[in-house]
Amino acid sequence: MPNKADNISMSVIKRLPRYYRFLGNLKKNGVVRISSKELSSKMGFTASQIRQDLNCFGGFGQQGYGYNVEQLYNEIGTILGVNNGNKAIIIGMGNLGKAMASHMKFAKSGFNIIGLFDSDKSLMGEAVNGMEISHMSSLGEFCKENSPTVAVLCIPEAAAEDIVRELVSLGVNNFWNFSHYDVAANFPGTVSENVHLNDSLMTLNYQMMNKS
Amino acid sequence: MPNKADNISMSVIKRLPRYYRFLGNLKKNGVVRISSKELSSKMGFTASQIRQDLNCFGGFGQQGYGYNVEQLYNEIGTILGVNNGNKAIIIGMGNLGKAMASHMKFAKSGFNIIGLFDSDKSLMGEAVNGMEISHMSSLGEFCKENSPTVAVLCIPEAAAEDIVRELVSLGVNNFWNFSHYDVAANFPGTVSENVHLNDSLMTLNYQMMNKS
DNA sequence: TAGATTGTTAATCGATTAACAATC
DNA sequence: TAGATTGTTAATCGATTAACAATC
């Protein structure tokens, strides 16, 4: 339920986590109020853009004063759903899946990891971060009992189509996708956020070759 | 040395790895030629955008025919530097660092991992993907001998400033940065590509809350 | 009140899309 | 040659920045 417009552009939404992070730091440092101008110099966005962005969601500031740091932090947190505790499972417990299970602070972003799955039987019983890895064959039963809504896909592209189809049929419609498989294009109605690490690396390489 | 313009926008550059990937698949499937229109329907970009993008770098196509898949694949590969073999080291061998060292196909994107470093002495001697983890105290000597140009930062934000300063003083000026530390802002002249996994997760959460 | 800073409208800039002449 | 499709210019669309009236 966005406050004002229903159609907030992705450009704005992608900046929200950054605002949230900076405001969290300010709050931690005991800063009580901040103006768009001060935020601007700290974050490298223009003051104008900051006011525009925030106003997509509501008038959080006060003329002549600026923004209350804690209030704004909480508002953005709510917009991003950081307290939603979405039930999530990780599919594919290779190195990447393990890194995600043990390294990522999912809770900070509003997710709760409730299950780890892999098709490799030799991984069964192994625990990562205090949670046992389950076999893919138990996925159906698990979903019926626990109703996860999100899957973190740490699987190769070739395996993705079948797995996503199964997940969707089990009511899992949201994906944090590390594979190159294009979930959104093949399963309309699902939501997915893609992380293409190799693409990011190639972009770095390009920048290295073409730095002024 | 870009062929035509010197100032290619980031929007274009970020699409290049995707072109590269699709063309690689086409090539693998034995497709010899493709028109911007066909590519358009496969990739979800407009044909117009595809022609615009490619023309930033040169006239790779042929009127009335389209593009030669293999030639275009190679051209984009060269633009992205996929054969550069940049010497890279990973700093921070926690779960994320280990996942990167073992899971990522760096070579595919033009990078060669030549060293793994951590400040935790209990990790010394441990090997990941056939390469031993070294202690941070040996970083200086290592860099003098091997001249890496890129560092993959799998370290917490708090440790980043000191480590980046050391790396820069040792001639490492390019960073694939998984921490929230803002390298570019604090070390002008360096190149960095940031991967903010938590930001990506929060964006997923937003999309889940606001799907039409 | 005077000063500061927002919320919001208008102007600018850049990126995407459409159109078409050039040409294989 | 006729048909197809590029390379490129022009038109449109969207996002960012500037300006300022509203107001705390």
Short mmCIF file of C-alpha atoms (C1' of nucleotides) in Angstrom, two decimals:
data_model
loop_
_atom_site.label_atom_id
_atom_site.label_comp_id
_atom_site.label_asym_id
_atom_site.label_seq_id
_atom_site.Cartn_x
_atom_site.Cartn_y
_atom_site.Cartn_z
CA MET A 1 0.00 0.00 0.00
CA PRO A 2 2.16 2.85 -1.18
CA ASN A 3 1.09 6.12 0.33
CA LYS A 4 0.81 8.28 -2.75
CA ALA A 5 1.40 7.00 -6.20
CA ASP A 6 0.90 3.41 -7.17
CA ASN A 7 3.52 3.54 -9.85
CA ILE A 8 6.87 4.20 -8.33
CA SER A 9 9.70 3.75 -10.77
CA MET A 10 12.39 1.12 -10.24
CA SER A 11 15.02 3.87 -10.20
CA VAL A 12 13.48 5.23 -7.01
CA ILE A 13 12.95 1.84 -5.40
CA LYS A 14 16.56 0.81 -5.96
CA ARG A 15 17.70 3.87 -4.04
CA LEU A 16 15.57 3.09 -1.01
CA PRO A 17 17.89 0.51 0.56
CA ARG A 18 20.70 3.04 0.33
CA TYR A 19 18.66 5.67 2.13
CA TYR A 20 17.76 3.09 4.72
CA ARG A 21 21.39 2.18 5.29
CA PHE A 22 22.56 5.78 5.62
CA LEU A 23 19.73 6.70 7.95
CA GLY A 24 20.55 3.65 10.06
CA ASN A 25 24.11 4.90 10.43
CA LEU A 26 22.98 8.40 11.32
CA LYS A 27 20.59 7.01 13.90
CA LYS A 28 23.35 4.88 15.37
CA ASN A 29 25.48 8.00 15.67
CA GLY A 30 22.73 9.79 17.56
CA VAL A 31 21.79 12.22 14.79
CA VAL A 32 18.23 13.40 15.38
CA ARG A 33 17.38 15.55 12.38
CA ILE A 34 18.78 15.97 8.89
CA SER A 35 17.98 18.15 5.90
CA SER A 36 17.89 16.95 2.33
CA LYS A 37 20.92 19.17 1.73
CA GLU A 38 23.02 17.46 4.40
CA LEU A 39 21.91 14.01 3.26
CA SER A 40 22.79 15.06 -0.25
CA SER A 41 26.41 15.81 0.61
CA LYS A 42 26.77 12.53 2.50
CA MET A 43 25.12 10.30 -0.08
CA GLY A 44 26.05 11.87 -3.38
CA PHE A 45 22.47 12.29 -4.58
CA THR A 46 21.12 15.79 -5.19
CA ALA A 47 18.94 17.31 -2.47
CA SER A 48 16.27 17.71 -5.09
CA GLN A 49 16.31 14.03 -5.90
CA ILE A 50 16.12 13.06 -2.26
CA ARG A 51 13.04 15.22 -1.70
CA GLN A 52 11.46 13.86 -4.88
CA ASP A 53 12.17 10.28 -3.91
CA LEU A 54 10.80 10.59 -0.39
CA ASN A 55 7.73 12.39 -1.59
CA CYS A 56 6.71 9.42 -3.67
CA PHE A 57 5.72 7.82 -0.39
CA GLY A 58 4.51 10.73 1.68
CA GLY A 59 5.47 13.99 3.28
CA PHE A 60 7.91 12.76 5.86
CA GLY A 61 9.65 16.10 6.40
CA GLN A 62 8.78 19.40 7.90
CA GLN A 63 9.42 22.76 6.28
CA GLY A 64 12.16 24.74 7.93
CA TYR A 65 13.31 21.71 9.93
CA GLY A 66 14.14 18.81 7.67
CA TYR A 67 13.55 15.15 8.43
CA ASN A 68 13.53 13.33 11.74
CA VAL A 69 16.15 10.62 11.29
CA GLU A 70 14.52 7.90 13.35
CA GLN A 71 11.06 8.49 11.93
CA LEU A 72 12.32 8.50 8.35
CA TYR A 73 14.38 5.36 9.01
CA ASN A 74 11.31 3.60 10.31
CA GLU A 75 9.12 4.79 7.43
CA ILE A 76 11.55 3.52 4.81
CA GLY A 77 11.96 0.29 6.73
CA THR A 78 8.20 -0.20 6.57
CA ILE A 79 8.11 0.62 2.86
CA LEU A 80 10.82 -1.99 2.27
CA GLY A 81 9.12 -4.48 4.55
CA VAL A 82 12.19 -5.15 6.68
CA ASN A 83 10.02 -6.56 9.46
CA ASN A 84 7.91 -8.79 7.25
CA GLY A 85 9.77 -11.97 8.10
CA ASN A 86 8.93 -13.61 4.77
CA LYS A 87 9.40 -17.36 4.97
CA ALA A 88 12.17 -18.32 2.56
CA ILE A 89 13.97 -21.47 1.49
CA ILE A 90 17.31 -21.89 -0.24
CA ILE A 91 17.43 -24.26 -3.21
CA GLY A 92 20.89 -25.54 -4.09
CA MET A 93 23.41 -25.94 -1.29
CA GLY A 94 26.66 -25.77 -3.23
CA ASN A 95 29.21 -23.20 -2.27
CA LEU A 96 26.99 -20.29 -3.12
CA GLY A 97 23.97 -21.70 -1.29
CA LYS A 98 26.10 -22.39 1.74
CA ALA A 99 27.56 -18.90 1.64
CA MET A 100 24.08 -17.44 1.47
CA ALA A 101 22.79 -19.64 4.29
CA SER A 102 25.65 -18.75 6.58
CA HIS A 103 26.75 -15.29 5.55
CA MET A 104 23.70 -13.29 4.57
CA LYS A 105 21.80 -11.48 7.26
CA PHE A 106 18.44 -12.28 5.75
CA ALA A 107 16.55 -11.14 8.83
CA LYS A 108 17.83 -7.59 8.37
CA SER A 109 16.06 -7.44 5.02
CA GLY A 110 12.82 -9.03 6.16
CA PHE A 111 13.41 -12.70 5.37
CA ASN A 112 13.47 -15.81 7.50
CA ILE A 113 15.28 -18.86 6.18
CA ILE A 114 13.21 -21.89 7.17
CA GLY A 115 14.64 -24.61 4.94
CA LEU A 116 17.66 -25.66 2.87
CA PHE A 117 17.32 -28.03 -0.08
CA ASP A 118 19.59 -29.86 -2.48
CA SER A 119 19.27 -32.79 -4.86
CA ASP A 120 22.65 -34.22 -3.86
CA LYS A 121 22.10 -37.08 -1.39
CA SER A 122 25.64 -36.82 -0.03
CA LEU A 123 24.73 -33.47 1.51
CA MET A 124 21.80 -34.85 3.52
CA GLY A 125 22.19 -34.44 7.24
CA GLU A 126 24.89 -31.82 6.85
CA ALA A 127 24.02 -28.69 8.78
CA VAL A 128 24.76 -25.12 7.71
CA ASN A 129 24.41 -22.40 10.28
CA GLY A 130 22.54 -24.82 12.53
CA MET A 131 20.03 -25.93 9.91
CA GLU A 132 20.02 -29.35 8.25
CA ILE A 133 20.01 -29.70 4.49
CA SER A 134 16.97 -31.57 3.17
CA HIS A 135 16.56 -33.53 -0.03
CA MET A 136 14.57 -32.05 -2.89
CA SER A 137 12.19 -35.00 -2.73
CA SER A 138 10.82 -33.66 0.55
CA LEU A 139 10.11 -30.22 -0.89
CA GLY A 140 6.41 -30.85 -1.57
CA GLU A 141 5.61 -32.01 1.91
CA PHE A 142 7.70 -29.25 3.45
CA CYS A 143 5.87 -26.57 1.51
CA LYS A 144 2.47 -27.93 2.44
CA GLU A 145 3.39 -27.82 6.10
CA ASN A 146 5.35 -24.58 6.22
CA SER A 147 4.12 -22.46 3.30
CA PRO A 148 7.31 -20.63 2.37
CA THR A 149 6.70 -17.75 -0.05
CA VAL A 150 10.22 -17.11 -1.33
CA ALA A 151 12.96 -19.28 -2.82
CA VAL A 152 16.61 -18.34 -3.12
CA LEU A 153 17.82 -20.02 -6.29
CA CYS A 154 21.47 -21.10 -6.01
CA ILE A 155 21.20 -23.64 -8.80
CA PRO A 156 22.64 -24.00 -12.28
CA GLU A 157 20.62 -22.62 -15.18
CA ALA A 158 19.99 -26.06 -16.61
CA ALA A 159 18.19 -27.22 -13.48
CA ALA A 160 16.17 -24.06 -13.02
CA GLU A 161 13.15 -24.59 -15.24
CA ASP A 162 11.99 -27.84 -13.61
CA ILE A 163 12.67 -26.59 -10.11
CA VAL A 164 10.88 -23.29 -10.62
CA ARG A 165 7.89 -25.09 -12.11
CA GLU A 166 7.70 -27.31 -9.03
CA LEU A 167 8.09 -24.37 -6.67
CA VAL A 168 5.37 -22.37 -8.42
CA SER A 169 3.03 -25.35 -8.27
CA LEU A 170 3.70 -25.47 -4.53
CA GLY A 171 2.76 -21.82 -4.09
CA VAL A 172 6.24 -20.33 -4.03
CA ASN A 173 6.01 -17.31 -6.33
CA ASN A 174 8.88 -15.08 -5.33
CA PHE A 175 12.51 -15.67 -6.27
CA TRP A 176 15.89 -14.29 -5.39
CA ASN A 177 17.59 -15.66 -8.43
CA PHE A 178 21.34 -16.21 -8.78
CA SER A 179 21.00 -18.34 -11.89
CA HIS A 180 20.85 -17.04 -15.43
CA TYR A 181 17.47 -18.63 -15.97
CA ASP A 182 14.87 -15.98 -16.75
CA VAL A 183 12.15 -16.79 -14.23
CA ALA A 184 10.01 -13.71 -14.86
CA ALA A 185 9.81 -14.32 -18.60
CA ASN A 186 8.83 -17.96 -18.22
CA PHE A 187 6.51 -17.70 -15.24
CA PRO A 188 4.29 -14.63 -15.50
CA GLY A 189 2.83 -13.57 -12.23
CA THR A 190 5.93 -14.42 -10.26
CA VAL A 191 8.23 -11.83 -8.77
CA SER A 192 11.96 -12.17 -9.13
CA GLU A 193 15.04 -10.21 -8.31
CA ASN A 194 18.06 -11.37 -10.27
CA VAL A 195 21.67 -11.22 -9.15
CA HIS A 196 23.97 -11.80 -12.09
CA LEU A 197 27.42 -11.97 -10.55
CA ASN A 198 29.19 -12.73 -13.81
CA ASP A 199 27.57 -9.73 -15.48
CA SER A 200 28.80 -7.55 -12.66
CA LEU A 201 32.34 -8.87 -13.09
CA MET A 202 32.30 -8.17 -16.80
CA THR A 203 31.15 -4.64 -16.12
CA LEU A 204 34.13 -4.22 -13.80
CA ASN A 205 36.42 -5.46 -16.53
CA TYR A 206 34.99 -2.96 -18.99
CA GLN A 207 35.50 -0.11 -16.54
CA MET A 208 39.07 -1.18 -15.95
CA MET A 209 39.79 -1.14 -19.66
CA ASN A 210 38.16 2.23 -20.21
CA LYS A 211 39.02 4.32 -17.20
CA SER A 212 39.75 7.93 -18.07
CA MET B 1 39.89 1.75 -26.96
CA PRO B 2 36.21 1.98 -27.81
CA ASN B 3 35.66 2.10 -31.51
CA LYS B 4 33.40 5.10 -31.86
CA ALA B 5 32.39 7.23 -28.92
CA ASP B 6 34.48 7.58 -25.82
CA ASN B 7 31.52 8.20 -23.62
CA ILE B 8 29.31 5.18 -23.57
CA SER B 9 26.61 5.35 -20.95
CA MET B 10 26.47 2.86 -18.08
CA SER B 11 23.00 1.83 -19.25
CA VAL B 12 24.52 0.48 -22.43
CA ILE B 13 27.51 -1.15 -20.74
CA LYS B 14 25.31 -3.00 -18.26
CA ARG B 15 23.45 -4.59 -21.16
CA LEU B 16 26.60 -5.89 -22.85
CA PRO B 17 27.07 -8.99 -20.67
CA ARG B 18 23.51 -9.96 -21.44
CA TYR B 19 24.09 -9.68 -25.18
CA TYR B 20 27.25 -11.69 -24.73
CA ARG B 21 25.42 -14.44 -22.89
CA PHE B 22 22.61 -14.70 -25.42
CA LEU B 23 24.96 -14.71 -28.37
CA GLY B 24 27.00 -17.42 -26.66
CA ASN B 25 23.86 -19.57 -26.43
CA LEU B 26 22.96 -18.93 -30.06
CA LYS B 27 26.47 -19.83 -31.11
CA LYS B 28 26.32 -23.02 -29.07
CA ASN B 29 23.09 -23.90 -30.84
CA GLY B 30 24.71 -23.44 -34.22
CA VAL B 31 22.89 -20.25 -35.19
CA VAL B 32 24.97 -18.41 -37.78
CA ARG B 33 23.15 -15.13 -38.35
CA ILE B 34 20.55 -13.12 -36.46
CA SER B 35 18.68 -9.87 -37.04
CA SER B 36 18.07 -7.24 -34.42
CA LYS B 37 14.39 -8.10 -34.70
CA GLU B 38 14.93 -11.76 -33.83
CA LEU B 39 17.30 -10.89 -30.99
CA SER B 40 14.71 -8.43 -29.79
CA SER B 41 12.04 -11.09 -29.40
CA LYS B 42 14.43 -13.42 -27.59
CA MET B 43 15.93 -10.86 -25.21
CA GLY B 44 13.08 -8.49 -24.53
CA PHE B 45 14.91 -5.38 -25.67
CA THR B 46 13.55 -3.43 -28.65
CA ALA B 47 15.26 -4.00 -31.99
CA SER B 48 15.94 -0.30 -32.08
CA GLN B 49 17.76 -0.38 -28.79
CA ILE B 50 19.85 -3.34 -29.86
CA ARG B 51 21.00 -1.54 -33.02
CA GLN B 52 21.69 1.63 -31.05
CA ASP B 53 23.68 -0.24 -28.42
CA LEU B 54 25.82 -2.16 -30.88
CA ASN B 55 26.48 0.94 -32.93
CA CYS B 56 28.16 2.60 -29.98
CA PHE B 57 31.06 0.29 -30.70
CA GLY B 58 31.01 -0.07 -34.44
CA GLY B 59 29.01 -1.28 -37.38
CA PHE B 60 28.99 -4.99 -36.72
CA GLY B 61 26.01 -5.77 -38.90
CA GLN B 62 25.25 -5.82 -42.57
CA GLN B 63 22.19 -4.27 -44.17
CA GLY B 64 19.75 -6.80 -45.47
CA TYR B 65 21.47 -9.63 -43.60
CA GLY B 66 21.71 -8.89 -39.90
CA TYR B 67 24.57 -9.86 -37.62
CA ASN B 68 26.95 -12.78 -37.80
CA VAL B 69 26.49 -14.48 -34.42
CA GLU B 70 30.04 -15.68 -33.92
CA GLN B 71 31.62 -12.41 -35.05
CA LEU B 72 29.33 -10.34 -32.83
CA TYR B 73 29.96 -12.66 -29.91
CA ASN B 74 33.70 -12.22 -30.32
CA GLU B 75 33.44 -8.45 -30.74
CA ILE B 76 31.44 -8.05 -27.54
CA GLY B 77 33.79 -10.42 -25.76
CA THR B 78 36.69 -8.19 -26.75
CA ILE B 79 34.86 -5.05 -25.65
CA LEU B 80 34.22 -6.68 -22.27
CA GLY B 81 37.78 -7.96 -22.05
CA VAL B 82 36.80 -11.56 -21.37
CA ASN B 83 40.25 -12.75 -22.43
CA ASN B 84 42.22 -10.21 -20.43
CA GLY B 85 43.08 -12.59 -17.62
CA ASN B 86 43.36 -9.79 -15.04
CA LYS B 87 45.28 -10.95 -12.01
CA ALA B 88 42.95 -10.86 -9.03
CA ILE B 89 43.10 -11.69 -5.33
CA ILE B 90 40.29 -12.36 -2.89
CA ILE B 91 40.44 -10.57 0.46
CA GLY B 92 38.40 -12.14 3.22
CA MET B 93 37.90 -15.89 3.19
CA GLY B 94 34.75 -16.20 5.24
CA ASN B 95 31.79 -17.98 3.71
CA LEU B 96 31.34 -15.43 0.99
CA GLY B 97 35.01 -15.38 0.06
CA LYS B 98 35.07 -19.17 -0.04
CA ALA B 99 31.96 -19.24 -2.19
CA MET B 100 33.53 -16.79 -4.59
CA ALA B 101 36.81 -18.69 -4.71
CA SER B 102 35.15 -22.00 -5.41
CA HIS B 103 31.93 -21.18 -7.22
CA MET B 104 32.57 -18.21 -9.47
CA LYS B 105 33.89 -18.85 -12.90
CA PHE B 106 36.19 -15.86 -12.89
CA ALA B 107 38.05 -16.96 -15.99
CA LYS B 108 34.86 -16.69 -18.06
CA SER B 109 34.75 -12.98 -17.26
CA GLY B 110 38.44 -12.30 -17.81
CA PHE B 111 39.86 -12.71 -14.32
CA ASN B 112 42.45 -15.02 -12.86
CA ILE B 113 42.43 -15.63 -9.13
CA ILE B 114 46.07 -15.80 -8.03
CA GLY B 115 45.79 -15.41 -4.25
CA LEU B 116 43.45 -15.75 -1.27
CA PHE B 117 43.95 -13.70 1.89
CA ASP B 118 42.47 -13.48 5.36
CA SER B 119 43.50 -12.01 8.68
CA ASP B 120 42.31 -15.05 10.63
CA LYS B 121 45.33 -17.22 11.46
CA SER B 122 43.19 -20.32 11.99
CA LEU B 123 42.47 -20.35 8.24
CA MET B 124 46.13 -20.49 7.23
CA GLY B 125 47.03 -23.55 5.29
CA GLU B 126 43.44 -24.32 4.45
CA ALA B 127 42.94 -24.71 0.72
CA VAL B 128 39.94 -23.62 -1.28
CA ASN B 129 39.57 -24.91 -4.80
CA GLY B 130 43.19 -26.06 -4.71
CA MET B 131 44.63 -22.75 -3.53
CA GLU B 132 45.98 -22.10 -0.06
CA ILE B 133 44.75 -19.19 2.03
CA SER B 134 47.52 -16.74 2.97
CA HIS B 135 47.73 -14.36 5.90
CA MET B 136 47.18 -10.67 5.34
CA SER B 137 50.67 -9.97 6.66
CA SER B 138 52.13 -11.49 3.51
CA LEU B 139 50.07 -9.27 1.23
CA GLY B 140 52.80 -6.71 0.59
CA GLU B 141 55.39 -9.21 -0.47
CA PHE B 142 52.88 -11.09 -2.58
CA CYS B 143 51.86 -7.96 -4.45
CA LYS B 144 55.46 -6.99 -5.14
CA GLU B 145 56.13 -10.39 -6.64
CA ASN B 146 52.89 -10.98 -8.51
CA SER B 147 51.38 -7.55 -9.22
CA PRO B 148 47.69 -8.31 -8.98
CA THR B 149 45.50 -5.50 -10.31
CA VAL B 150 42.13 -6.42 -8.86
CA ALA B 151 40.87 -7.27 -5.38
CA VAL B 152 37.59 -8.99 -4.56
CA LEU B 153 36.50 -7.53 -1.23
CA CYS B 154 34.65 -10.09 0.89
CA ILE B 155 35.25 -8.24 4.12
CA PRO B 156 33.09 -6.40 6.65
CA GLU B 157 32.59 -2.68 6.15
CA ALA B 158 34.52 -1.84 9.33
CA ALA B 159 37.70 -3.48 8.03
CA ALA B 160 37.47 -2.05 4.55
CA GLU B 161 39.08 1.37 4.87
CA ASP B 162 42.43 0.12 6.18
CA ILE B 163 42.55 -2.79 3.78
CA VAL B 164 41.70 -0.70 0.74
CA ARG B 165 44.31 1.86 1.71
CA GLU B 166 46.93 -0.87 1.89
CA LEU B 167 45.86 -2.38 -1.40
CA VAL B 168 45.95 0.97 -3.16
CA SER B 169 49.43 1.64 -1.81
CA LEU B 170 50.45 -1.73 -3.25
CA GLY B 171 49.16 -0.81 -6.69
CA VAL B 172 45.80 -2.59 -6.56
CA ASN B 173 43.32 -0.07 -7.92
CA ASN B 174 40.35 -2.10 -9.04
CA PHE B 175 37.76 -3.59 -6.75
CA TRP B 176 34.87 -5.98 -6.92
CA ASN B 177 33.28 -4.86 -3.73
CA PHE B 178 30.80 -6.89 -1.68
CA SER B 179 31.11 -4.65 1.38
CA HIS B 180 29.07 -1.51 2.00
CA TYR B 181 32.20 0.57 2.20
CA ASP B 182 32.21 3.23 -0.51
CA VAL B 183 35.60 2.67 -2.16
CA ALA B 184 35.08 5.02 -5.10
CA ALA B 185 34.14 7.96 -2.90
CA ASN B 186 37.12 7.53 -0.60
CA PHE B 187 39.77 6.60 -3.13
CA PRO B 188 39.45 8.69 -6.26
CA GLY B 189 41.14 7.17 -9.25
CA THR B 190 40.18 3.63 -8.33
CA VAL B 191 37.58 1.62 -10.20
CA SER B 192 34.99 -0.33 -8.31
CA GLU B 193 31.97 -2.40 -9.05
CA ASN B 194 29.73 -2.84 -6.04
CA VAL B 195 27.51 -5.81 -5.28
CA HIS B 196 25.07 -4.97 -2.53
CA LEU B 197 23.30 -8.22 -1.81
CA ASN B 198 21.23 -6.85 1.03
CA ASP B 199 19.98 -4.01 -1.15
CA SER B 200 18.92 -6.53 -3.75
CA LEU B 201 17.00 -8.52 -1.15
CA MET B 202 15.18 -5.44 0.08
CA THR B 203 14.20 -4.61 -3.46
CA LEU B 204 12.73 -8.11 -3.77
CA ASN B 205 10.77 -7.55 -0.60
CA TYR B 206 9.37 -4.28 -1.94
CA GLN B 207 8.31 -5.95 -5.16
CA MET B 208 6.60 -8.73 -3.22
CA MET B 209 4.62 -6.21 -1.20
CA ASN B 210 3.60 -4.16 -4.22
CA LYS B 211 2.95 -6.63 -6.99
CA SER B 212 -0.03 -5.70 -9.12
"C1'" DT C 1 8.62 37.51 12.66
"C1'" DA C 2 12.67 35.94 9.85
"C1'" DG C 3 15.13 31.99 8.33
"C1'" DA C 4 15.17 27.57 6.82
"C1'" DT C 5 13.72 23.86 4.32
"C1'" DT C 6 10.17 21.23 2.56
"C1'" DG C 7 6.74 19.70 -1.15
"C1'" DT C 8 5.81 20.40 -5.78
"C1'" DT C 9 5.79 22.37 -10.32
"C1'" DA C 10 8.55 23.54 -14.32
"C1'" DA C 11 12.86 23.02 -17.06
"C1'" DT C 12 16.48 20.19 -18.49
"C1'" DC C 13 18.80 16.34 -19.55
"C1'" DG C 14 19.47 11.64 -21.05
"C1'" DA C 15 17.82 7.31 -22.61
"C1'" DT C 16 14.59 4.77 -25.35
"C1'" DT C 17 11.77 4.21 -29.33
"C1'" DA C 18 10.27 5.23 -34.00
"C1'" DA C 19 11.21 6.25 -38.63
"C1'" DC C 20 13.61 6.05 -42.76
"C1'" DA C 21 17.34 6.63 -46.05
"C1'" DA C 22 21.41 3.90 -47.16
"C1'" DT C 23 22.90 -0.36 -48.79
"C1'" DC C 24 23.84 -5.20 -48.81
"C1'" DT D 1 16.50 -6.02 -59.16
"C1'" DA D 2 13.50 -6.47 -54.97
"C1'" DG D 3 13.50 -7.46 -50.18
"C1'" DA D 4 15.50 -7.13 -45.96
"C1'" DT D 5 17.77 -5.02 -42.41
"C1'" DT D 6 21.13 -2.07 -40.90
"C1'" DG D 7 23.04 2.57 -39.25
"C1'" DT D 8 21.51 6.88 -37.92
"C1'" DT D 9 18.61 10.84 -37.28
"C1'" DA D 10 14.45 12.60 -35.24
"C1'" DA D 11 10.61 12.12 -31.83
"C1'" DT D 12 9.15 10.59 -27.51
"C1'" DC D 13 9.35 9.34 -23.07
"C1'" DG D 14 11.06 9.25 -18.40
"C1'" DA D 15 14.18 10.62 -14.90
"C1'" DT D 16 16.90 14.18 -12.83
"C1'" DT D 17 17.66 18.85 -11.58
"C1'" DA D 18 16.31 23.60 -10.71
"C1'" DA D 19 13.25 26.88 -8.92
"C1'" DC D 20 10.04 28.66 -5.85
"C1'" DA D 21 5.78 29.17 -3.30
"C1'" DA D 22 4.05 27.12 0.96
"C1'" DT D 23 4.85 26.75 5.68
"C1'" DC D 24 7.00 25.28 9.88
#
